[in-house]
Short mmCIF file of C-alpha atoms and ligand atoms in Angstrom, two decimals:
data_model
loop_
_atom_site.label_atom_id
_atom_site.label_comp_id
_atom_site.label_asym_id
_atom_site.label_seq_id
_atom_site.Cartn_x
_atom_site.Cartn_y
_atom_site.Cartn_z
CA MET A 696 0.03 0.03 0.02
CA THR A 697 1.46 3.40 -1.02
CA ASN A 698 0.93 6.02 1.66
CA VAL A 699 1.23 9.68 0.52
CA PRO A 700 0.85 12.17 3.37
CA LEU A 701 0.50 15.94 2.45
CA LEU A 702 3.79 16.50 4.12
CA ASP A 703 6.47 14.42 5.89
CA LEU A 704 8.85 16.42 8.04
CA LYS A 705 10.32 13.27 9.48
CA ALA A 706 11.90 12.56 6.18
CA GLN A 707 13.55 15.89 6.08
CA PHE A 708 14.71 15.66 9.76
CA ALA A 709 16.37 12.33 8.95
CA GLN A 710 18.53 14.00 6.30
CA ILE A 711 19.75 16.91 8.52
CA ARG A 712 19.63 15.34 11.94
CA ALA A 713 23.52 14.91 12.10
CA GLU A 714 24.05 18.64 11.34
CA VAL A 715 21.18 20.10 13.45
CA MET A 716 21.68 18.31 16.85
CA PRO A 717 25.17 19.52 17.44
CA VAL A 718 24.12 23.03 16.74
CA ILE A 719 21.16 22.84 19.21
CA ASP A 720 23.67 21.29 21.60
CA GLN A 721 25.87 24.35 21.27
CA VAL A 722 23.09 26.73 21.83
CA CYS A 723 22.05 24.73 24.87
CA ALA A 724 25.69 24.75 26.10
CA GLY A 725 26.07 28.49 25.83
CA GLN A 726 22.60 29.17 27.47
CA HIS A 727 22.24 32.37 25.28
CA PHE A 728 18.63 32.05 24.13
CA ILE A 729 17.46 35.52 23.11
CA LEU A 730 18.98 37.72 20.24
CA GLY A 731 22.38 36.23 20.06
CA GLU A 732 24.77 35.39 17.39
CA HIS A 733 22.60 32.99 15.25
CA VAL A 734 19.73 35.35 15.15
CA ARG A 735 22.21 38.27 13.82
CA ALA A 736 23.62 35.77 11.20
CA LEU A 737 20.35 34.45 10.19
CA GLU A 738 19.11 37.94 9.51
CA GLU A 739 22.19 38.75 7.33
CA GLU A 740 21.67 35.35 5.49
CA ILE A 741 18.11 35.61 4.79
CA ALA A 742 18.51 39.36 3.68
CA ARG A 743 21.03 38.23 1.22
CA TYR A 744 18.97 35.14 0.05
CA CYS A 745 15.95 37.65 -0.51
CA SER A 746 18.09 40.27 -2.02
CA ALA A 747 16.95 42.67 0.67
CA SER A 748 19.35 44.94 2.41
CA LEU A 749 18.02 44.34 6.03
CA ALA A 750 16.10 41.72 7.90
CA VAL A 751 14.69 41.34 11.41
CA GLY A 752 13.87 38.01 12.90
CA VAL A 753 10.54 37.70 14.69
CA SER A 754 8.38 35.24 16.62
CA SER A 755 6.12 34.09 13.74
CA GLY A 756 4.87 35.09 10.25
CA THR A 757 1.74 36.61 11.97
CA ASP A 758 4.04 38.74 14.20
CA ALA A 759 6.07 39.68 11.18
CA LEU A 760 2.86 41.21 9.50
CA LEU A 761 1.90 42.80 13.00
CA LEU A 762 5.37 44.40 13.25
CA ALA A 763 5.30 45.75 9.67
CA LEU A 764 1.90 47.48 10.24
CA MET A 765 3.13 48.84 13.61
CA ALA A 766 6.41 50.00 11.93
CA LEU A 767 4.40 51.87 9.29
CA GLU A 768 2.16 53.39 12.01
CA ILE A 769 -0.96 51.88 10.55
CA GLY A 770 -3.66 51.92 13.02
CA ALA A 771 -7.26 53.37 13.94
CA GLY A 772 -8.72 55.29 10.97
CA ASP A 773 -6.50 53.45 8.42
CA GLU A 774 -7.33 50.97 5.86
CA VAL A 775 -5.41 48.29 4.16
CA ILE A 776 -6.25 46.58 0.84
CA THR A 777 -5.68 42.98 0.57
CA SER A 778 -6.83 39.64 -0.71
CA PRO A 779 -9.90 37.79 0.88
CA PHE A 780 -8.25 34.46 -0.46
CA THR A 781 -5.43 33.93 2.07
CA PHE A 782 -4.48 32.67 5.35
CA PHE A 783 -6.42 34.30 8.23
CA ALA A 784 -3.25 36.26 9.63
CA THR A 785 -3.18 38.49 6.57
CA ALA A 786 -6.42 40.37 7.50
CA GLY A 787 -6.31 39.42 11.06
CA THR A 788 -3.23 41.51 11.80
CA ILE A 789 -4.67 44.49 9.94
CA ALA A 790 -7.74 44.39 12.18
CA ARG A 791 -5.57 43.82 15.32
CA VAL A 792 -3.72 47.21 14.85
CA GLY A 793 -7.11 48.78 14.72
CA ALA A 794 -7.11 49.46 10.87
CA ARG A 795 -9.89 48.21 8.45
CA PRO A 796 -9.22 45.27 6.04
CA VAL A 797 -10.48 46.36 2.60
CA PHE A 798 -10.81 43.27 0.24
CA CYS A 799 -10.38 43.16 -3.48
CA ASP A 800 -10.74 40.02 -5.60
CA ILE A 801 -8.08 37.76 -6.87
CA ASP A 802 -6.85 36.94 -10.38
CA PRO A 803 -8.28 33.49 -11.05
CA LEU A 804 -5.26 31.97 -12.66
CA SER A 805 -2.60 33.12 -10.00
CA TYR A 806 -5.06 33.26 -7.00
CA ASN A 807 -3.28 36.44 -6.00
CA LEU A 808 -4.66 39.91 -5.49
CA SER A 809 -5.78 41.39 -8.78
CA PRO A 810 -4.28 44.82 -9.63
CA ALA A 811 -7.23 45.56 -11.90
CA ALA A 812 -9.53 44.77 -9.05
CA VAL A 813 -7.61 47.09 -6.78
CA GLN A 814 -7.59 49.94 -9.36
CA ALA A 815 -11.41 49.41 -9.88
CA PHE A 816 -12.00 49.83 -6.15
CA ILE A 817 -10.06 52.98 -6.05
CA ASP A 818 -11.70 54.29 -9.16
CA ASN A 819 -15.24 53.60 -7.78
CA HIS A 820 -15.08 53.98 -4.16
CA CYS A 821 -12.22 56.27 -3.20
CA ALA A 822 -11.37 59.99 -3.44
CA VAL A 823 -8.17 61.82 -3.25
CA GLN A 824 -8.42 64.58 -0.51
CA SER A 825 -5.19 66.75 0.39
CA GLU A 826 -3.07 64.02 -1.03
CA ARG A 827 -4.82 61.30 0.99
CA LEU A 828 -6.71 58.40 -0.57
CA ILE A 829 -10.03 58.19 1.27
CA ASN A 830 -12.58 55.46 1.20
CA ARG A 831 -15.71 57.40 0.60
CA ALA A 832 -18.02 54.71 2.36
CA THR A 833 -16.07 54.79 5.69
CA GLY A 834 -14.12 58.02 5.59
CA GLY A 835 -11.07 55.98 6.39
CA ARG A 836 -7.61 56.61 4.88
CA ILE A 837 -6.18 53.84 2.68
CA ARG A 838 -2.65 53.52 3.77
CA ALA A 839 -1.15 50.28 2.42
CA LEU A 840 -1.58 47.45 -0.01
CA MET A 841 -0.94 43.98 1.39
CA PRO A 842 -0.56 41.46 -1.55
CA VAL A 843 0.11 37.79 -0.65
CA HIS A 844 2.33 35.57 -2.69
CA LEU A 845 0.07 32.69 -2.34
CA TYR A 846 1.33 29.02 -2.64
CA GLY A 847 4.75 30.28 -3.44
CA GLN A 848 3.90 32.20 -6.59
CA SER A 849 4.41 36.01 -6.74
CA ALA A 850 1.54 38.44 -6.90
CA ASP A 851 1.72 40.71 -10.01
CA MET A 852 3.85 43.24 -8.26
CA ASP A 853 4.73 45.91 -11.06
CA PRO A 854 1.05 47.07 -11.39
CA LEU A 855 0.43 46.89 -7.57
CA MET A 856 3.67 48.97 -7.10
CA ALA A 857 2.54 51.47 -9.68
CA ILE A 858 -0.81 51.88 -7.88
CA ALA A 859 1.09 52.33 -4.65
CA ARG A 860 3.22 55.02 -6.01
CA ARG A 861 0.28 56.80 -7.66
CA TYR A 862 -1.58 57.21 -4.36
CA GLY A 863 1.40 57.28 -1.85
CA LEU A 864 0.44 53.80 -0.35
CA LYS A 865 2.96 51.52 1.51
CA VAL A 866 3.39 47.96 0.42
CA ILE A 867 3.44 45.00 2.69
CA GLU A 868 4.24 41.79 1.04
CA ASP A 869 2.87 38.75 2.81
CA ALA A 870 5.57 36.41 1.74
CA ALA A 871 4.91 33.90 4.31
CA GLN A 872 4.62 31.00 1.74
CA ALA A 873 7.25 32.44 -0.64
CA ILE A 874 10.83 32.57 0.44
CA GLY A 875 12.96 32.62 -2.64
CA THR A 876 9.98 33.21 -5.02
CA GLU A 877 10.81 35.45 -7.85
CA TYR A 878 8.55 37.99 -9.66
CA GLN A 879 10.13 38.84 -12.88
CA ASN A 880 13.69 38.78 -14.07
CA GLY A 881 14.94 37.45 -10.82
CA ALA A 882 13.42 40.04 -8.34
CA ARG A 883 12.78 38.19 -5.21
CA VAL A 884 9.65 38.78 -3.17
CA GLY A 885 9.94 40.62 0.03
CA ALA A 886 12.41 43.13 -1.32
CA ILE A 887 9.91 44.70 -3.76
CA GLY A 888 7.54 46.42 -1.51
CA ASP A 889 8.39 48.43 1.63
CA ILE A 890 8.42 45.37 3.96
CA GLY A 891 8.34 41.66 3.25
CA CYS A 892 6.88 39.29 5.85
CA PHE A 893 8.07 35.60 6.00
CA SER A 894 6.95 32.72 8.09
CA PHE A 895 9.17 29.73 9.27
CA PHE A 896 6.12 27.85 10.58
CA PRO A 897 7.12 24.15 10.18
CA SER A 898 5.03 23.50 6.97
CA LYS A 899 6.55 26.41 5.06
CA ASN A 900 9.44 25.76 2.64
CA LEU A 901 11.96 26.79 5.31
CA GLY A 902 10.36 25.58 8.51
CA ALA A 903 11.67 25.98 12.10
CA PHE A 904 11.19 23.48 14.92
CA GLY A 905 8.23 25.73 16.16
CA ASP A 906 6.99 29.17 15.46
CA ALA A 907 9.27 31.82 13.84
CA GLY A 908 9.19 34.46 11.26
CA LEU A 909 11.12 37.55 9.66
CA CYS A 910 10.75 40.91 8.22
CA THR A 911 12.81 42.18 5.24
CA THR A 912 13.26 45.75 4.15
CA ASN A 913 15.71 48.07 2.19
CA ASP A 914 14.76 50.84 4.44
CA PRO A 915 17.18 51.45 7.45
CA ALA A 916 14.75 53.59 9.18
CA LEU A 917 11.95 50.88 9.02
CA ALA A 918 14.42 48.19 10.06
CA GLU A 919 15.36 50.13 13.06
CA SER A 920 11.76 50.84 13.99
CA MET A 921 10.95 47.00 13.75
CA ARG A 922 14.04 46.31 15.89
CA VAL A 923 12.86 48.50 18.70
CA LEU A 924 9.23 47.53 18.40
CA ARG A 925 10.36 43.88 18.73
CA VAL A 926 11.50 44.47 22.21
CA HIS A 927 8.44 46.32 23.51
CA GLY A 928 9.49 49.72 21.96
CA GLY A 929 12.28 49.92 24.52
CA LYS A 930 15.19 52.08 23.48
CA PRO A 931 17.32 52.30 25.47
CA LYS A 932 16.20 49.30 27.42
CA TYR A 933 13.50 50.23 29.88
CA PHE A 934 12.85 53.56 28.18
CA HIS A 935 9.84 53.64 25.81
CA ALA A 936 9.03 56.29 23.39
CA VAL A 937 6.59 53.77 21.51
CA ILE A 938 4.58 50.70 22.64
CA GLY A 939 6.02 47.59 21.10
CA GLY A 940 5.69 43.85 21.83
CA ASN A 941 7.72 40.80 22.38
CA PHE A 942 8.16 39.80 18.75
CA ARG A 943 11.70 38.14 19.10
CA ILE A 944 12.69 34.96 17.27
CA ASP A 945 14.41 32.36 19.45
CA GLU A 946 18.09 31.79 19.28
CA LEU A 947 17.49 28.11 18.93
CA GLN A 948 15.15 28.35 15.88
CA ALA A 949 17.74 30.89 14.32
CA ALA A 950 20.33 28.16 14.65
CA VAL A 951 18.18 25.39 13.15
CA LEU A 952 17.07 27.66 10.32
CA ARG A 953 20.70 28.44 9.49
CA VAL A 954 21.39 24.75 8.95
CA LYS A 955 18.20 24.37 6.92
CA LEU A 956 18.70 27.37 4.74
CA ARG A 957 21.70 25.69 3.01
CA TYR A 958 19.25 22.99 1.95
CA LEU A 959 16.62 25.31 0.82
CA ASP A 960 17.40 25.54 -2.94
CA GLY A 961 17.90 21.92 -3.24
CA TRP A 962 14.48 21.23 -1.60
CA THR A 963 12.86 23.82 -3.76
CA GLN A 964 14.24 22.28 -6.95
CA ARG A 965 12.79 18.86 -5.71
CA ARG A 966 9.30 20.53 -5.37
CA GLN A 967 9.55 22.24 -8.76
CA HIS A 968 10.62 18.74 -10.15
CA ASN A 969 7.53 17.14 -8.54
CA ALA A 970 5.36 19.84 -9.83
CA ALA A 971 6.53 19.40 -13.31
CA TYR A 972 5.92 15.73 -12.93
CA TYR A 973 2.28 16.45 -12.00
CA ASP A 974 1.78 18.94 -14.73
CA THR A 975 3.04 16.56 -17.40
CA ALA A 976 1.18 13.43 -15.95
CA PHE A 977 -2.21 15.24 -15.59
CA ALA A 978 -1.99 16.64 -19.01
CA ASN A 979 -1.23 13.07 -20.46
CA ALA A 980 -3.97 11.75 -18.32
CA GLY A 981 -6.36 13.74 -20.55
CA LEU A 982 -8.62 15.02 -17.71
CA GLY A 983 -10.10 17.89 -19.76
CA ALA A 984 -11.93 20.48 -17.74
CA SER A 985 -12.05 18.27 -14.67
CA LEU A 986 -8.48 19.37 -13.38
CA GLY A 987 -6.67 22.65 -13.92
CA THR A 988 -2.88 22.76 -13.06
CA PRO A 989 -1.08 25.70 -11.80
CA SER A 990 -0.41 28.62 -14.36
CA ILE A 991 2.76 30.29 -13.94
CA PRO A 992 3.83 33.39 -16.17
CA ALA A 993 6.99 33.22 -17.93
CA ARG A 994 10.27 34.48 -16.11
CA GLN A 995 8.90 33.85 -12.52
CA ARG A 996 10.11 31.45 -9.96
CA HIS A 997 7.34 29.44 -8.11
CA ILE A 998 8.69 27.64 -5.07
CA PHE A 999 5.72 25.44 -4.82
CA ASN A 1000 4.90 25.78 -0.97
CA GLN A 1001 1.78 24.24 -2.22
CA TYR A 1002 0.89 22.38 -5.59
CA VAL A 1003 -2.74 23.43 -5.86
CA VAL A 1004 -5.20 22.13 -8.63
CA ARG A 1005 -8.54 23.52 -9.51
CA VAL A 1006 -10.93 20.66 -9.78
CA GLN A 1007 -14.61 19.60 -10.35
CA ASN A 1008 -16.31 17.64 -7.71
CA ARG A 1009 -13.70 18.65 -5.30
CA ASP A 1010 -14.94 17.30 -1.93
CA ALA A 1011 -15.72 13.89 -3.45
CA LEU A 1012 -12.23 13.75 -5.11
CA ARG A 1013 -10.74 14.60 -1.72
CA GLU A 1014 -12.68 11.70 -0.03
CA ARG A 1015 -11.42 9.36 -2.74
CA LEU A 1016 -7.78 10.31 -2.12
CA THR A 1017 -8.20 9.96 1.64
CA GLU A 1018 -9.40 6.39 1.07
CA HIS A 1019 -6.23 5.97 -0.91
CA HIS A 1020 -4.05 7.19 1.87
CA ILE A 1021 -3.19 10.44 0.05
CA GLY A 1022 -3.15 13.46 2.24
CA THR A 1023 -4.71 16.77 0.82
CA GLU A 1024 -5.90 19.98 2.15
CA ILE A 1025 -8.06 22.87 1.26
CA TYR A 1026 -6.01 26.29 1.23
CA TYR A 1027 -8.56 28.06 2.02
CA PRO A 1028 -12.16 26.83 2.26
CA MET A 1029 -13.75 30.15 3.35
CA PRO A 1030 -12.72 33.47 1.96
CA LEU A 1031 -12.02 36.14 4.61
CA HIS A 1032 -14.78 38.47 3.63
CA LEU A 1033 -17.34 35.66 4.68
CA GLN A 1034 -15.77 34.95 8.14
CA LYS A 1035 -17.99 35.67 11.14
CA CYS A 1036 -15.44 37.73 12.76
CA PHE A 1037 -15.41 40.17 9.78
CA ALA A 1038 -19.26 40.49 9.58
CA TYR A 1039 -18.83 44.11 10.88
CA LEU A 1040 -17.18 44.92 7.53
CA ASN A 1041 -20.44 44.25 5.90
CA TYR A 1042 -19.35 42.03 2.88
CA ARG A 1043 -21.68 39.59 1.37
CA ALA A 1044 -21.51 36.38 -0.52
CA GLY A 1045 -21.12 37.32 -4.25
CA ASP A 1046 -18.79 40.26 -3.53
CA PHE A 1047 -15.60 38.49 -4.64
CA PRO A 1048 -16.70 35.75 -7.13
CA HIS A 1049 -13.25 34.56 -7.99
CA SER A 1050 -12.24 34.16 -4.41
CA GLU A 1051 -15.47 32.35 -3.63
CA ARG A 1052 -15.14 30.10 -6.59
CA ALA A 1053 -11.46 29.29 -5.64
CA ALA A 1054 -12.55 28.28 -2.17
CA GLU A 1055 -14.85 25.77 -3.61
CA GLU A 1056 -12.52 24.30 -6.29
CA VAL A 1057 -8.95 24.26 -5.00
CA LEU A 1058 -7.18 21.12 -3.60
CA ALA A 1059 -3.50 20.94 -2.46
CA LEU A 1060 -1.70 17.85 -3.38
CA PRO A 1061 1.51 16.32 -1.75
CA ILE A 1062 4.56 18.16 -3.26
CA TYR A 1063 7.12 17.94 -0.57
CA PRO A 1064 10.75 17.26 -1.69
CA GLU A 1065 11.23 13.77 -0.32
CA LEU A 1066 8.18 12.25 -2.36
CA GLU A 1067 9.17 9.02 -4.23
CA PRO A 1068 8.33 8.33 -7.75
CA ALA A 1069 5.86 5.65 -6.73
CA GLN A 1070 4.02 8.02 -4.52
CA LEU A 1071 3.74 10.80 -7.30
CA ALA A 1072 2.47 8.12 -9.68
CA HIS A 1073 -0.08 6.84 -7.02
CA VAL A 1074 -1.36 10.43 -6.60
CA VAL A 1075 -1.81 10.78 -10.40
CA ALA A 1076 -3.35 7.38 -10.86
CA THR A 1077 -5.95 7.83 -8.26
CA VAL A 1078 -6.91 11.19 -9.50
CA ALA A 1079 -7.14 9.83 -13.06
CA GLU A 1080 -9.15 6.91 -12.01
CA PHE A 1081 -11.69 9.11 -10.11
CA TYR A 1082 -12.44 11.23 -13.27
CA GLY A 1083 -11.90 8.29 -15.52
C1 PLP B 2400 1.67 30.90 7.38
C2 PLP B 2400 1.12 32.09 6.93
C3 PLP B 2400 0.98 33.41 7.88
C4 PLP B 2400 1.30 33.22 9.27
O1 PLP B 2400 2.60 32.54 9.56
P1 PLP B 2400 2.78 31.99 11.05
O2 PLP B 2400 4.12 31.85 11.07
O3 PLP B 2400 1.94 30.78 10.98
O4 PLP B 2400 2.24 32.98 12.11
C5 PLP B 2400 0.51 34.53 7.11
N1 PLP B 2400 0.15 34.61 6.03
C6 PLP B 2400 0.06 33.51 5.07
C7 PLP B 2400 -0.24 33.70 3.77
C8 PLP B 2400 0.60 32.29 5.54
O5 PLP B 2400 0.54 31.17 4.78
#
């Protein structure tokens, strides 16, 4: 019987165990657990990896988003435009700083925030008043765009950056699923907007042994602001001109991540290889309109944190795959504008048809680097049999 879990982190750990355990042992021997040498080195290494000039290690991807919003002084009376088809934290953090999440629909091919939808929202619902972009319905000030690079594929950044420049908006990239993702001509995500937010949650391509995250920026003043806010806003220690929080990354996590970073490109290559296998095998299976594979524009680098297909009869297919011991997941089954906690935003079903349709049709298949050829073949055969 072929078992194909959605993700198998034990296989990865077996590969790196001999390198990781001594590093953990060293950190324990030193008993320096907070903001030490590994954190500083990790920040340098990830900044370089993402072609950003600076990086600030934090406690999670969620806290990276929160810290970015705080550093840009986004709060009550402010609004941030983002995608409704994403992990909860994207909009959750906007609401947590007291700002209002404003949703615009996605592009149905990339599943990412549609620049045309953002422009249409601005044209139809906003006004420029003394150089500020105001949401006419709420009176709130639009301060930023927060595109998400969903599944490891870049959002369409050129037109989004153009919109941001035209209206004086900041850009926070939710790059939680997208370390090493490239937009066009090698431009790495996280270094395109003002701040890039990464997650090292264990299921991300670069996963820690627990929670961790990081912010990238090319702006030294923003980096400094994030460093201060990361330690409760204390500068010097115990003197607070601003209110921050405890957003620190652990030294132990930084040490583990530095080892894993050396493997990241190899793992990403395996993910891309597996994705190419699925693309070809599904095309050869002649599934027609029953299954759509990911669509990647030329000159982009997709890192395949997830390999997501769009399928007919999704829930029945998922059941069949479960019966055949194949792990799948739905990222995400309910768009954020329909979540109960956001009812106060007054959105309705039908407001974002591309996001709502994606929520009903997407299915993530196993794509992790250590998958064996027999496992990949089992997934394809089971899917083909279902539609055949
Ligand atoms: C994982 C993720 C986050 C949150 O990261 P955590 O490290 O789990 O807090 C935010 N946004 C997106 C799109 C994510 O996938």
